[in-house]
Coordinates of C-alpha atoms in Angstrom, one line a residue:
X30 CA -50.2 70.3 72.1
X31 CA -50.4 67.6 69.4
X32 CA -52.8 69.6 67.3
X33 CA -50.5 72.6 67.7
X34 CA -47.5 70.6 66.6
X35 CA -49.3 69.2 63.6
X36 CA -50.4 72.7 62.7
X37 CA -46.8 73.9 62.8
X38 CA -45.7 71.1 60.5
X39 CA -48.6 71.7 58.2
X40 CA -47.6 75.3 57.9
X41 CA -44.0 74.3 57.1
X42 CA -45.2 71.9 54.4
X43 CA -47.5 74.6 53.0
X44 CA -44.8 77.2 53.1
X45 CA -42.4 75.0 51.3
X46 CA -45.0 74.1 48.7
X47 CA -45.9 77.8 48.3
X48 CA -42.3 78.8 47.9
X49 CA -41.8 76.1 45.2
X50 CA -44.9 77.3 43.4
X51 CA -43.9 80.9 43.7
X52 CA -40.5 80.1 42.2
X53 CA -42.1 78.4 39.2
X54 CA -44.4 81.4 38.6
X55 CA -41.7 84.0 39.2
X56 CA -40.0 85.5 36.2
X57 CA -36.8 85.9 38.2
X58 CA -36.7 82.2 39.4
X59 CA -35.2 82.6 42.9
X60 CA -34.1 79.7 45.1
X61 CA -33.1 79.4 48.7
X62 CA -30.3 77.9 50.7
X63 CA -32.3 74.8 51.7
X64 CA -33.0 73.9 48.1
X65 CA -29.5 74.7 46.9
X66 CA -28.0 72.4 49.6
X67 CA -30.4 69.6 48.9
X68 CA -29.8 69.7 45.2
X69 CA -26.1 69.9 45.7
X70 CA -26.0 66.8 47.8
X71 CA -28.1 64.9 45.2
X72 CA -25.7 66.0 42.5
X73 CA -22.8 64.6 44.4
X74 CA -24.4 61.2 44.6
X75 CA -25.4 61.3 48.3
X76 CA -28.3 59.0 49.0
X77 CA -29.0 58.9 52.7
X78 CA -29.5 61.4 55.5
X79 CA -29.8 60.4 59.1
X80 CA -30.6 63.0 61.7
X81 CA -32.8 64.8 64.2
X82 CA -34.6 68.0 63.2
X83 CA -35.4 71.2 65.0
X84 CA -34.7 74.9 64.5
X85 CA -33.2 75.8 61.9
X86 CA -33.1 72.5 59.9
X87 CA -36.7 71.3 59.7
X88 CA -37.3 72.8 56.3
X89 CA -33.9 71.6 55.2
X90 CA -34.9 68.0 55.9
X91 CA -38.0 68.5 53.9
X92 CA -35.9 69.9 51.0
X93 CA -33.8 66.7 51.2
X94 CA -36.9 64.6 50.7
X95 CA -38.1 66.8 47.9
X96 CA -34.7 66.4 46.1
X97 CA -35.0 62.6 46.3
X98 CA -32.7 62.0 49.3
X99 CA -33.7 59.3 51.8
X100 CA -34.2 60.8 55.2
X101 CA -34.1 58.6 58.3
X102 CA -35.1 60.3 61.6
X103 CA -33.1 58.9 64.5
X104 CA -33.6 59.3 68.3
X105 CA -30.1 60.6 69.2
X106 CA -27.5 62.5 67.2
X107 CA -24.7 60.2 68.1
X108 CA -26.7 57.2 66.7
X109 CA -27.4 59.3 63.6
X110 CA -23.7 59.9 63.1
X111 CA -23.0 56.2 63.6
X112 CA -25.6 55.3 61.0
X113 CA -24.4 57.8 58.5
X114 CA -20.8 56.6 58.7
X115 CA -21.8 53.0 58.4
X116 CA -23.8 53.7 55.3
X117 CA -20.8 55.5 54.0
X118 CA -18.6 52.4 54.6
X119 CA -21.2 50.1 52.9
X120 CA -21.8 52.3 49.8
X121 CA -18.5 54.1 49.4
X122 CA -20.4 57.4 49.4
X123 CA -20.6 59.6 52.5
X124 CA -23.8 59.4 54.5
X125 CA -25.1 62.7 55.9
X126 CA -25.8 63.3 59.5
X127 CA -28.1 66.2 60.0
X128 CA -28.2 68.0 63.4
X129 CA -29.5 71.2 65.0
X130 CA -27.2 73.9 66.3
X131 CA -25.2 73.8 69.6
X132 CA -26.0 70.7 71.6
X133 CA -27.3 68.9 68.5
X134 CA -23.8 69.1 66.9
X135 CA -22.1 68.5 70.2
X136 CA -23.9 65.1 70.4
X137 CA -22.5 64.3 67.0
X138 CA -18.8 64.8 68.0
X139 CA -18.5 61.3 69.4
X140 CA -19.7 59.9 66.0
X141 CA -17.4 62.2 64.1
X142 CA -14.4 61.1 66.1
X143 CA -15.3 57.5 65.6
X144 CA -15.7 57.9 61.8
X145 CA -12.4 59.8 61.5
X146 CA -10.4 57.2 63.5
X147 CA -12.3 54.4 61.8
X148 CA -11.6 55.9 58.4
X149 CA -15.2 55.9 57.2
X150 CA -16.7 58.6 54.9
X151 CA -19.2 60.9 56.8
X152 CA -20.6 64.4 56.1
X153 CA -22.1 66.2 59.1
X154 CA -24.3 69.2 58.4
X155 CA -25.6 71.2 61.3
X156 CA -27.7 74.3 61.5
X157 CA -26.3 77.2 63.5
X158 CA -27.7 80.4 65.0
X159 CA -28.4 83.3 62.6
X160 CA -25.3 85.2 61.6
X161 CA -26.7 88.4 62.9
X162 CA -27.1 86.8 66.3
X163 CA -23.5 85.7 66.6
X164 CA -21.5 87.3 69.5
X165 CA -24.6 88.6 71.3
X166 CA -25.9 85.3 72.8
X167 CA -27.8 83.8 70.0
X168 CA -30.0 80.7 70.5
X169 CA -27.7 77.6 70.8
X170 CA -24.7 79.7 69.7
X171 CA -21.5 77.8 69.6
X172 CA -18.2 78.0 67.6
X173 CA -19.2 75.0 65.6
X174 CA -16.7 75.1 62.8
X175 CA -13.8 75.5 65.2
X176 CA -15.2 72.8 67.5
X177 CA -15.6 70.3 64.7
X178 CA -12.2 70.8 63.0
X179 CA -10.2 68.4 65.2
X180 CA -12.5 65.6 64.2
X181 CA -12.6 66.3 60.4
X182 CA -10.6 66.3 57.2
X183 CA -12.6 69.4 56.3
X184 CA -14.8 71.9 58.2
X185 CA -16.2 75.1 56.8
X186 CA -19.1 77.4 56.4
X187 CA -20.2 78.7 52.9
X188 CA -20.0 82.5 52.9
X189 CA -23.2 82.8 50.9
X190 CA -26.1 80.7 49.7
X191 CA -25.0 80.8 46.1
X192 CA -21.6 79.3 47.0
X193 CA -23.1 76.3 48.9
X194 CA -22.6 73.9 45.8
X195 CA -18.8 74.6 45.9
X196 CA -18.5 73.7 49.6
X197 CA -20.7 70.6 49.2
X198 CA -18.6 69.3 46.4
X199 CA -15.4 69.8 48.4
X200 CA -16.8 68.3 51.6
X201 CA -18.0 65.2 49.8
X202 CA -14.8 64.8 47.8
X203 CA -12.5 65.2 50.9
X204 CA -14.6 62.8 52.9
X205 CA -14.2 60.2 50.2
X206 CA -10.8 60.7 48.6
X207 CA -7.7 58.9 49.8
X208 CA -8.2 57.6 53.3
X209 CA -11.9 58.4 54.0
X210 CA -13.0 60.6 56.9
X211 CA -15.3 63.3 58.0
X212 CA -16.4 66.6 56.6
X213 CA -18.4 69.2 58.4
X214 CA -20.6 72.0 56.9
X215 CA -22.0 74.7 59.1
X216 CA -25.3 76.2 58.0
X217 CA -26.6 79.3 59.8
X218 CA -30.3 79.8 59.7
X219 CA -29.9 83.0 57.7
X220 CA -27.9 81.1 55.1
X221 CA -30.6 78.4 54.7
X222 CA -33.4 80.8 54.2
X223 CA -31.5 83.3 52.0
X224 CA -32.9 83.6 48.6
X225 CA -30.8 84.2 45.4
X226 CA -31.4 84.2 41.7
X227 CA -30.9 80.8 40.3
X228 CA -28.7 82.1 37.5
X229 CA -26.3 83.4 40.1
X230 CA -25.7 79.9 41.6
X231 CA -22.6 78.3 40.2
X232 CA -23.4 75.3 38.0
X233 CA -23.5 72.2 40.0
X234 CA -20.7 69.8 39.1
X235 CA -19.5 66.4 40.3
X236 CA -15.8 65.8 40.3
X237 CA -14.6 62.6 38.7
X238 CA -13.6 59.9 41.3
X239 CA -9.9 60.0 42.1
X240 CA -8.1 57.3 40.2
X241 CA -6.6 54.5 42.3
X242 CA -3.1 55.0 43.5
X243 CA -0.8 52.4 41.7
X244 CA 2.3 51.1 43.5
X245 CA 5.9 51.7 42.5
X246 CA 6.8 48.5 40.5
X247 CA 10.2 48.3 42.2
X248 CA 8.5 48.1 45.6
X249 CA 6.2 45.4 44.4
X250 CA 9.2 43.4 43.3
X251 CA 10.9 44.0 46.6
X252 CA 7.8 42.8 48.5
X253 CA 7.7 39.7 46.4
X254 CA 11.3 39.0 47.2
X255 CA 10.7 39.3 50.9
X256 CA 7.7 36.9 50.8
X257 CA 9.5 34.5 48.5
X258 CA 12.4 34.2 51.0
X259 CA 10.3 34.0 54.1
X260 CA 9.9 30.7 55.9
X261 CA 6.8 31.8 57.9
X262 CA 4.9 34.5 55.9
X263 CA 1.6 35.9 57.0
X264 CA -1.0 38.1 55.3
X265 CA -3.0 40.4 57.5
X266 CA -6.2 41.7 55.8
X267 CA -7.7 44.9 57.2
X268 CA -10.9 46.8 56.7
X269 CA -9.1 49.0 54.2
X270 CA -9.0 46.0 51.9
X271 CA -12.7 45.4 52.4
X272 CA -13.5 49.1 51.7
X273 CA -11.4 48.9 48.6
X274 CA -13.5 46.0 47.3
X275 CA -10.2 44.1 46.8
X276 CA -11.6 40.7 47.8
X277 CA -11.3 39.0 44.3
X278 CA -7.6 40.0 44.0
X279 CA -6.8 39.0 47.6
X280 CA -8.5 35.6 47.3
X281 CA -6.6 34.9 44.1
X282 CA -3.3 35.8 45.9
X283 CA -4.1 33.6 48.8
X284 CA -5.3 30.6 46.7
X285 CA -2.2 30.8 44.5
X286 CA 0.4 31.2 47.3
X287 CA -1.4 29.5 50.1
X288 CA 0.1 31.9 52.6
X289 CA -1.8 32.0 55.9
X290 CA -4.3 34.8 56.3
X291 CA -5.3 36.7 59.5
X292 CA -8.1 39.2 59.2
X293 CA -8.6 42.1 61.5
X294 CA -12.2 42.3 62.9
X295 CA -13.7 44.2 60.0
X296 CA -11.3 42.6 57.5
X297 CA -13.3 39.4 58.2
X298 CA -15.0 38.1 55.0
X299 CA -12.5 39.5 52.5
X300 CA -11.2 36.0 52.6
X301 CA -14.1 33.8 53.8
X302 CA -13.8 32.8 57.5
X303 CA -14.4 29.2 56.4
X304 CA -11.4 29.3 54.0
X305 CA -8.7 26.7 55.0
X306 CA -6.2 29.6 54.7
X307 CA -7.7 31.7 57.5
X308 CA -5.8 31.2 60.7
X309 CA -7.9 33.3 63.1
X310 CA -8.0 30.4 65.6
X311 CA -4.2 30.6 65.8
X312 CA -3.9 34.4 66.0
X313 CA -1.4 34.7 68.8
X314 CA 0.9 32.0 67.3
X315 CA 0.6 33.5 63.8
X316 CA 1.6 37.0 65.0
X317 CA 4.4 35.8 67.3
X318 CA 6.1 33.4 64.9
X319 CA 5.7 35.1 61.5
X320 CA 9.0 36.2 59.9
X321 CA 7.4 38.3 57.2
X322 CA 4.0 40.1 57.4
X323 CA 2.1 41.6 54.5
X324 CA -0.3 44.3 55.8
X325 CA -3.2 44.9 53.4
X326 CA -5.2 47.9 54.5
X327 CA -4.5 47.3 58.2
X328 CA -2.8 49.6 60.6
X329 CA -0.2 48.6 63.2
X330 CA -2.1 50.3 66.0
X331 CA -3.3 48.8 69.4
X332 CA -5.4 46.2 67.6
X333 CA -2.3 44.7 66.1
X334 CA -0.1 45.4 69.1
X335 CA 1.8 48.1 67.2
X336 CA 3.7 45.4 65.3
X337 CA 6.2 45.2 68.2
X338 CA 7.6 42.6 70.6
X339 CA 6.4 40.7 72.6
X340 CA 3.5 40.0 70.3
X341 CA 5.6 40.0 67.1
X342 CA 9.0 38.5 66.5
X343 CA 11.8 41.1 67.0
X344 CA 13.2 40.5 63.5
X345 CA 9.9 40.3 61.6
X346 CA 9.9 41.9 58.2
X347 CA 6.8 44.1 57.6
X348 CA 5.5 44.9 54.1
X349 CA 3.1 47.7 54.6
X350 CA 0.5 48.7 51.9
X351 CA -1.7 51.7 52.6
X352 CA -3.7 54.3 50.8
X353 CA -2.4 56.9 53.2
X354 CA 1.4 57.6 52.9
X355 CA 1.5 59.2 56.4
X356 CA 0.6 55.8 57.9
X357 CA 3.8 54.2 56.6
X358 CA 6.5 53.4 59.2
X359 CA 4.1 54.7 61.9
X360 CA 5.0 52.3 64.7
X361 CA 7.8 50.2 63.1
X362 CA 10.4 50.6 60.4
X363 CA 8.8 48.6 57.6
X364 CA 11.0 46.5 55.3
X365 CA 8.8 47.6 52.4
X366 CA 6.4 50.5 52.6
X367 CA 4.1 50.9 49.6
X368 CA 1.7 53.8 49.0
X369 CA -1.0 52.2 46.9
X370 CA -4.6 51.2 46.7
X371 CA -4.9 47.6 47.8
X372 CA -6.4 46.1 44.7
X373 CA -3.8 47.1 42.1
X374 CA -0.9 46.2 44.5
X375 CA -2.3 42.8 45.1
X376 CA -2.9 42.1 41.4
X377 CA 0.8 43.0 40.6
X378 CA 2.1 41.1 43.6
X379 CA 0.2 38.0 42.5
X380 CA 2.0 38.1 39.2
X381 CA 5.4 38.5 40.8
X382 CA 4.9 35.6 43.2
X383 CA 3.6 33.4 40.4
X384 CA 6.8 34.1 38.5
X385 CA 8.8 33.1 41.6
X386 CA 6.6 30.0 42.0
X387 CA 5.7 30.8 45.6
X388 CA 3.2 28.3 46.9
X389 CA 3.2 26.9 50.4
X390 CA 1.7 23.4 50.8
X391 CA -0.3 23.1 54.0
X392 CA 0.0 19.4 54.1
X393 CA 3.8 19.4 54.3
X394 CA 4.9 23.0 55.1
X395 CA 6.5 23.3 58.5
X396 CA 4.9 26.8 59.1
X397 CA 1.5 25.5 58.3
X398 CA 2.0 22.5 60.6
X399 CA 2.8 24.8 63.5
X400 CA -0.4 26.8 62.9
X401 CA -2.6 23.8 62.4
X402 CA -1.4 22.3 65.7
X403 CA -2.3 25.6 67.5
X404 CA -5.6 25.8 65.7
X405 CA -6.6 22.3 66.7
X406 CA -6.0 23.0 70.4
X407 CA -7.8 26.3 70.4
X408 CA -10.8 24.9 68.4
X409 CA -11.0 22.0 70.9
X410 CA -11.3 24.4 73.8
X411 CA -14.0 26.5 72.0
X412 CA -16.0 23.4 71.0
X413 CA -15.9 22.0 74.6
X414 CA -17.3 25.4 75.8
X415 CA -19.8 25.7 73.0
X416 CA -21.2 22.2 73.6
X417 CA -21.7 22.9 77.3
X418 CA -25.4 23.6 77.6
X419 CA -25.4 24.0 81.4
X420 CA -27.7 26.8 82.5
X421 CA -26.8 29.6 82.9
X422 CA -25.1 29.4 79.5
X423 CA -21.6 30.6 78.6
X424 CA -20.8 32.9 75.7
X425 CA -19.5 30.1 73.4
X426 CA -22.7 28.1 73.7
X427 CA -24.8 31.2 72.9
X428 CA -22.7 32.1 69.9
X429 CA -22.6 28.6 68.5
X430 CA -26.4 28.5 68.7
X431 CA -26.8 32.0 67.1
X432 CA -24.4 31.1 64.3
X433 CA -26.3 27.9 63.5
X434 CA -29.7 29.6 63.3
X435 CA -29.3 33.0 61.7
X436 CA -30.0 33.6 58.0
X437 CA -27.0 32.8 55.8
X438 CA -24.5 35.6 55.1
X439 CA -26.3 38.0 57.4
X440 CA -24.5 41.3 58.2
X441 CA -23.3 41.0 61.8
X442 CA -23.3 44.1 63.9
X443 CA -21.6 43.6 67.2
X444 CA -20.5 45.6 70.3
X445 CA -19.7 45.0 73.9
X446 CA -16.7 43.7 75.7
X447 CA -16.7 39.9 75.9
X448 CA -19.8 39.8 73.6
X449 CA -17.9 41.4 70.7
X450 CA -14.5 39.8 71.3
X451 CA -15.7 36.2 71.8
X452 CA -18.4 36.6 69.1
X453 CA -15.8 37.7 66.6
X454 CA -14.3 34.2 66.6
X455 CA -17.6 32.2 66.5
X456 CA -19.9 34.3 64.3
X457 CA -18.5 33.8 60.8
X458 CA -18.3 36.2 57.9
X459 CA -17.9 34.7 54.5
X460 CA -18.5 37.9 52.6
X461 CA -16.6 41.3 52.8
X462 CA -18.2 44.3 54.5
X463 CA -20.5 42.0 56.5
X464 CA -19.2 42.8 60.0
X465 CA -19.6 46.2 61.7
X466 CA -18.3 46.6 65.2
X467 CA -16.8 49.0 67.7
X468 CA -13.8 49.3 65.5
X469 CA -10.5 51.1 66.0
X470 CA -11.9 53.7 68.4
X471 CA -13.5 51.0 70.6
X472 CA -16.7 53.1 70.7
X473 CA -19.7 51.7 72.6
X474 CA -23.2 52.6 71.5
X475 CA -22.6 52.2 67.8
X476 CA -24.6 49.0 67.4
X477 CA -28.2 50.1 66.8
X478 CA -27.1 53.0 64.6
X479 CA -24.9 50.7 62.5
X480 CA -27.8 48.2 62.3
X481 CA -30.2 50.8 61.1
X482 CA -27.8 51.8 58.3
X483 CA -27.1 48.1 57.4
X484 CA -30.8 47.3 57.2
X485 CA -31.4 50.3 54.9
X486 CA -28.5 49.1 52.7
X487 CA -30.0 45.6 52.6
X488 CA -33.4 47.0 51.6
X489 CA -31.9 49.0 48.7
X490 CA -29.0 46.9 47.6
X491 CA -29.5 43.4 48.8
X492 CA -33.2 42.6 49.3
X493 CA -33.7 39.6 51.6
X494 CA -30.4 39.9 53.3
X495 CA -30.7 40.2 57.1
X496 CA -28.9 42.2 59.8
X497 CA -28.2 40.6 63.2
X498 CA -27.2 43.0 65.9
X499 CA -25.4 41.2 68.7
X500 CA -25.2 43.4 71.8
X501 CA -23.8 43.2 75.3
X502 CA -26.4 44.4 77.8
X503 CA -24.2 47.4 78.7
X504 CA -23.6 48.3 75.0
X505 CA -27.3 48.1 74.2
X506 CA -28.1 50.6 77.0
X507 CA -26.2 53.4 75.1
X508 CA -28.5 53.5 72.1
X509 CA -31.4 51.1 72.8
X510 CA -34.2 53.6 71.9
X511 CA -33.2 53.3 68.3
X512 CA -35.5 50.3 68.4
X513 CA -38.2 52.8 67.8
X514 CA -36.4 54.0 64.6
X515 CA -36.3 50.4 63.4
X516 CA -40.1 50.1 64.0
X517 CA -40.9 53.4 62.2
X518 CA -38.9 52.4 59.1
X519 CA -40.0 48.8 59.2
X520 CA -36.4 47.4 59.5
X521 CA -36.3 43.7 60.3
X522 CA -33.2 43.8 62.5
X523 CA -32.7 40.8 64.7
X524 CA -31.3 42.2 68.0
X525 CA -29.6 39.6 70.2
X526 CA -28.7 40.9 73.7
X527 CA -26.2 38.7 75.5
X528 CA -27.1 39.7 79.1
X529 CA -24.5 39.1 81.8
X530 CA -25.8 41.8 84.2
X531 CA -22.7 44.0 83.8
X532 CA -19.8 45.4 82.0
X533 CA -17.3 42.6 81.4
X534 CA -19.1 40.7 84.2
X535 CA -21.9 41.1 86.6
X536 CA -23.6 39.2 89.5
X537 CA -26.6 37.0 89.8
X538 CA -29.7 38.4 91.5
X539 CA -29.1 36.9 95.0
X540 CA -25.5 37.9 95.1
X541 CA -26.3 41.4 93.9
X542 CA -29.0 41.8 96.6
X543 CA -26.5 40.7 99.3
X544 CA -23.9 43.2 98.0
X545 CA -26.3 46.1 98.0
X546 CA -27.6 45.3 101.4
X547 CA -24.1 45.6 102.9
X548 CA -24.0 49.4 103.0
X549 CA -24.4 52.6 101.0
X550 CA -25.3 51.3 97.5
X551 CA -23.1 54.0 95.9
X552 CA -20.1 52.6 97.8
X553 CA -20.7 48.9 97.7
X554 CA -22.2 48.4 94.3
X555 CA -19.3 47.2 92.0
X556 CA -18.7 49.7 89.2
X557 CA -18.9 46.9 86.5
X558 CA -22.3 45.7 87.7
X559 CA -25.7 46.4 86.2
X560 CA -29.2 45.4 87.4
X561 CA -29.7 41.6 87.3
X562 CA -31.8 40.1 84.5
X563 CA -33.2 43.3 83.0
X564 CA -36.0 42.3 80.7
X565 CA -34.9 44.3 77.6
X566 CA -37.1 42.2 75.4
X567 CA -40.2 43.9 77.0
X568 CA -39.3 47.0 75.0
X569 CA -41.2 45.2 72.2
X570 CA -44.4 45.6 74.1
X571 CA -44.2 49.4 73.6
X572 CA -45.0 48.6 70.0
X573 CA -47.6 46.0 70.6
X574 CA -45.2 43.1 69.9
X575 CA -43.6 40.4 72.0
X576 CA -39.9 39.9 72.6
X577 CA -38.0 36.7 73.5
X578 CA -36.4 35.9 76.9
X579 CA -34.1 32.9 76.7
X580 CA -32.1 30.8 79.2
X581 CA -31.5 27.6 77.2
X582 CA -30.1 26.6 73.8
X583 CA -33.5 25.3 72.8
X584 CA -35.2 28.7 73.6
X585 CA -32.6 30.6 71.6
X586 CA -33.1 28.3 68.6
X587 CA -36.9 28.8 68.7
X588 CA -36.5 32.6 69.2
X589 CA -34.1 33.0 66.2
X590 CA -36.4 31.0 64.0
X591 CA -39.4 33.2 64.9
X592 CA -37.3 36.4 64.4
X593 CA -36.0 35.3 61.0
X594 CA -39.6 34.9 59.8
X595 CA -40.4 38.5 60.6
X596 CA -39.6 40.8 57.7
X597 CA -41.3 44.1 58.6
X598 CA -40.1 45.0 62.1
X599 CA -37.2 44.4 64.5
X600 CA -37.0 41.6 67.0
X601 CA -35.3 41.5 70.4
X602 CA -33.9 38.3 71.9
X603 CA -32.7 38.7 75.4
X604 CA -30.4 35.9 76.5
X605 CA -29.5 35.5 80.2
X606 CA -26.1 34.0 80.6
X607 CA -23.7 33.2 83.4
X608 CA -22.7 36.6 84.8
X609 CA -19.2 35.4 85.4
X610 CA -18.7 33.8 82.0
X611 CA -15.6 35.0 80.3
X612 CA -13.3 34.3 77.3
X613 CA -10.6 31.7 76.9
X614 CA -7.5 32.5 78.9
X615 CA -5.1 34.6 76.9
X616 CA -1.4 33.9 76.3
X617 CA -0.9 37.7 76.3
X618 CA -2.8 40.6 77.7
X619 CA -5.2 41.7 74.9
X620 CA -4.0 45.3 75.3
X621 CA -0.3 45.6 74.8
X622 CA 1.3 47.5 77.6
X623 CA 3.6 50.5 77.1
X624 CA 7.3 49.8 77.6
X625 CA 8.1 53.4 78.7

């Protein structure tokens, strides 16, 4: 079978080479849909394609490589979609997810929805059954454009091969412009193999980037007045500010005004976590007591409790700044609602606040004293937990050890329930766009795909920078086979699995055995439990390497040092923790309940 498969691929390579040579020798100079699509993407500045090939897109993937695009073959279409959107977030240019027809595209839907909700640029391209087979039961026939549309800003199918460039330009532009999102292009097999004269293909063009949206000066003045009069102002920095590369402007604003800053999970690093102005350790108090909140590229959705009581003060004044005008006043009536890119707004606001001489003094300001008191009590609790080296370890001890031993300014990829939530407070980000997690959609399974993309970005844009993928054991199970992708492309991702034998919590081996012996395992096995102490690190043995299984702080330290020294392949560090370990008790339920 292997020789037959190699023969098929050899024939495809020969056919593609023969077609290229024939075109060069032909007086009419014809081209085909595969080539037009590949060259169109290259013209639009697309760099990366993540996907899984099969009929009818094998030759298309080869055309991508011939055109100079970087193709990364994944093990699951969902993971490919996750990787493509993460590279879009990191580079600002849509990554491409390539899939086959029918079930291939269907597997991408989860990734498409995640990118659309998360507001990351993504272009999905899927083959589809030949047009002359539609309606009569074609292979993997499915109404792909219609099925994709709910998860996209744009979904379409070029009507002919010669019009592919126009649709590619539109798809890339719409995925990138304004609030980023998803575009989908449907490519029937007959369209990809169709040949047309090159002189009939419209000239490839690249639209100029849309200029940043500048704020209404009157609204900037009004926002400055609200902040100047506030006794307890708070700045919330979202991932929109990170994507906008507004970190220099935001840091200048914060340093000049000394207003407390609270980052959202992927807003971490816009203002460094180690900054004295970041009050993440007093998050609940900051939200509850603030009388004026400046939202910079953050949405008042479930992650910020909709901006409503009881998590916010009933009379809080909200200044909302967003690139998408439809987001304004979405869950509360904002005091000031500004349609603008983050950077120009913050630059103008800084000028206005400087004129008004707004500058809180942390050493004497009453608002700062409230926050510092809460920070001190919360930090004391975390430190006590983190310094407890009792085996089995708790989350805080694990994360303190990880933080102390990973390479400086690594990109942190994280997913899982307690793993992600607790790790967010202990694993620090001092640079923007250095945290990728489950995000607004709360999607599990994103970690390995995000890590592949982040490692590719590091290789091309920040050589030497490392990616640390911190996974709960349940989360790792969604996409764990992407470890093979990391090996194939020599990506030195450090995978840390925080293994509590379950979802949220699990059970130790003896307790689990007692539970399962009490009756029908399908009725007595708790839904949140997984098998006890699964040796995930042994997946490394499939590739002739050795993983790390850890129970103690000292073992974690040694494993991380060894993993950091590896630069041509991934590492897996599997850490067995107390199955019942949990987070610090919360003042409020983390998910705000409906009042209806």
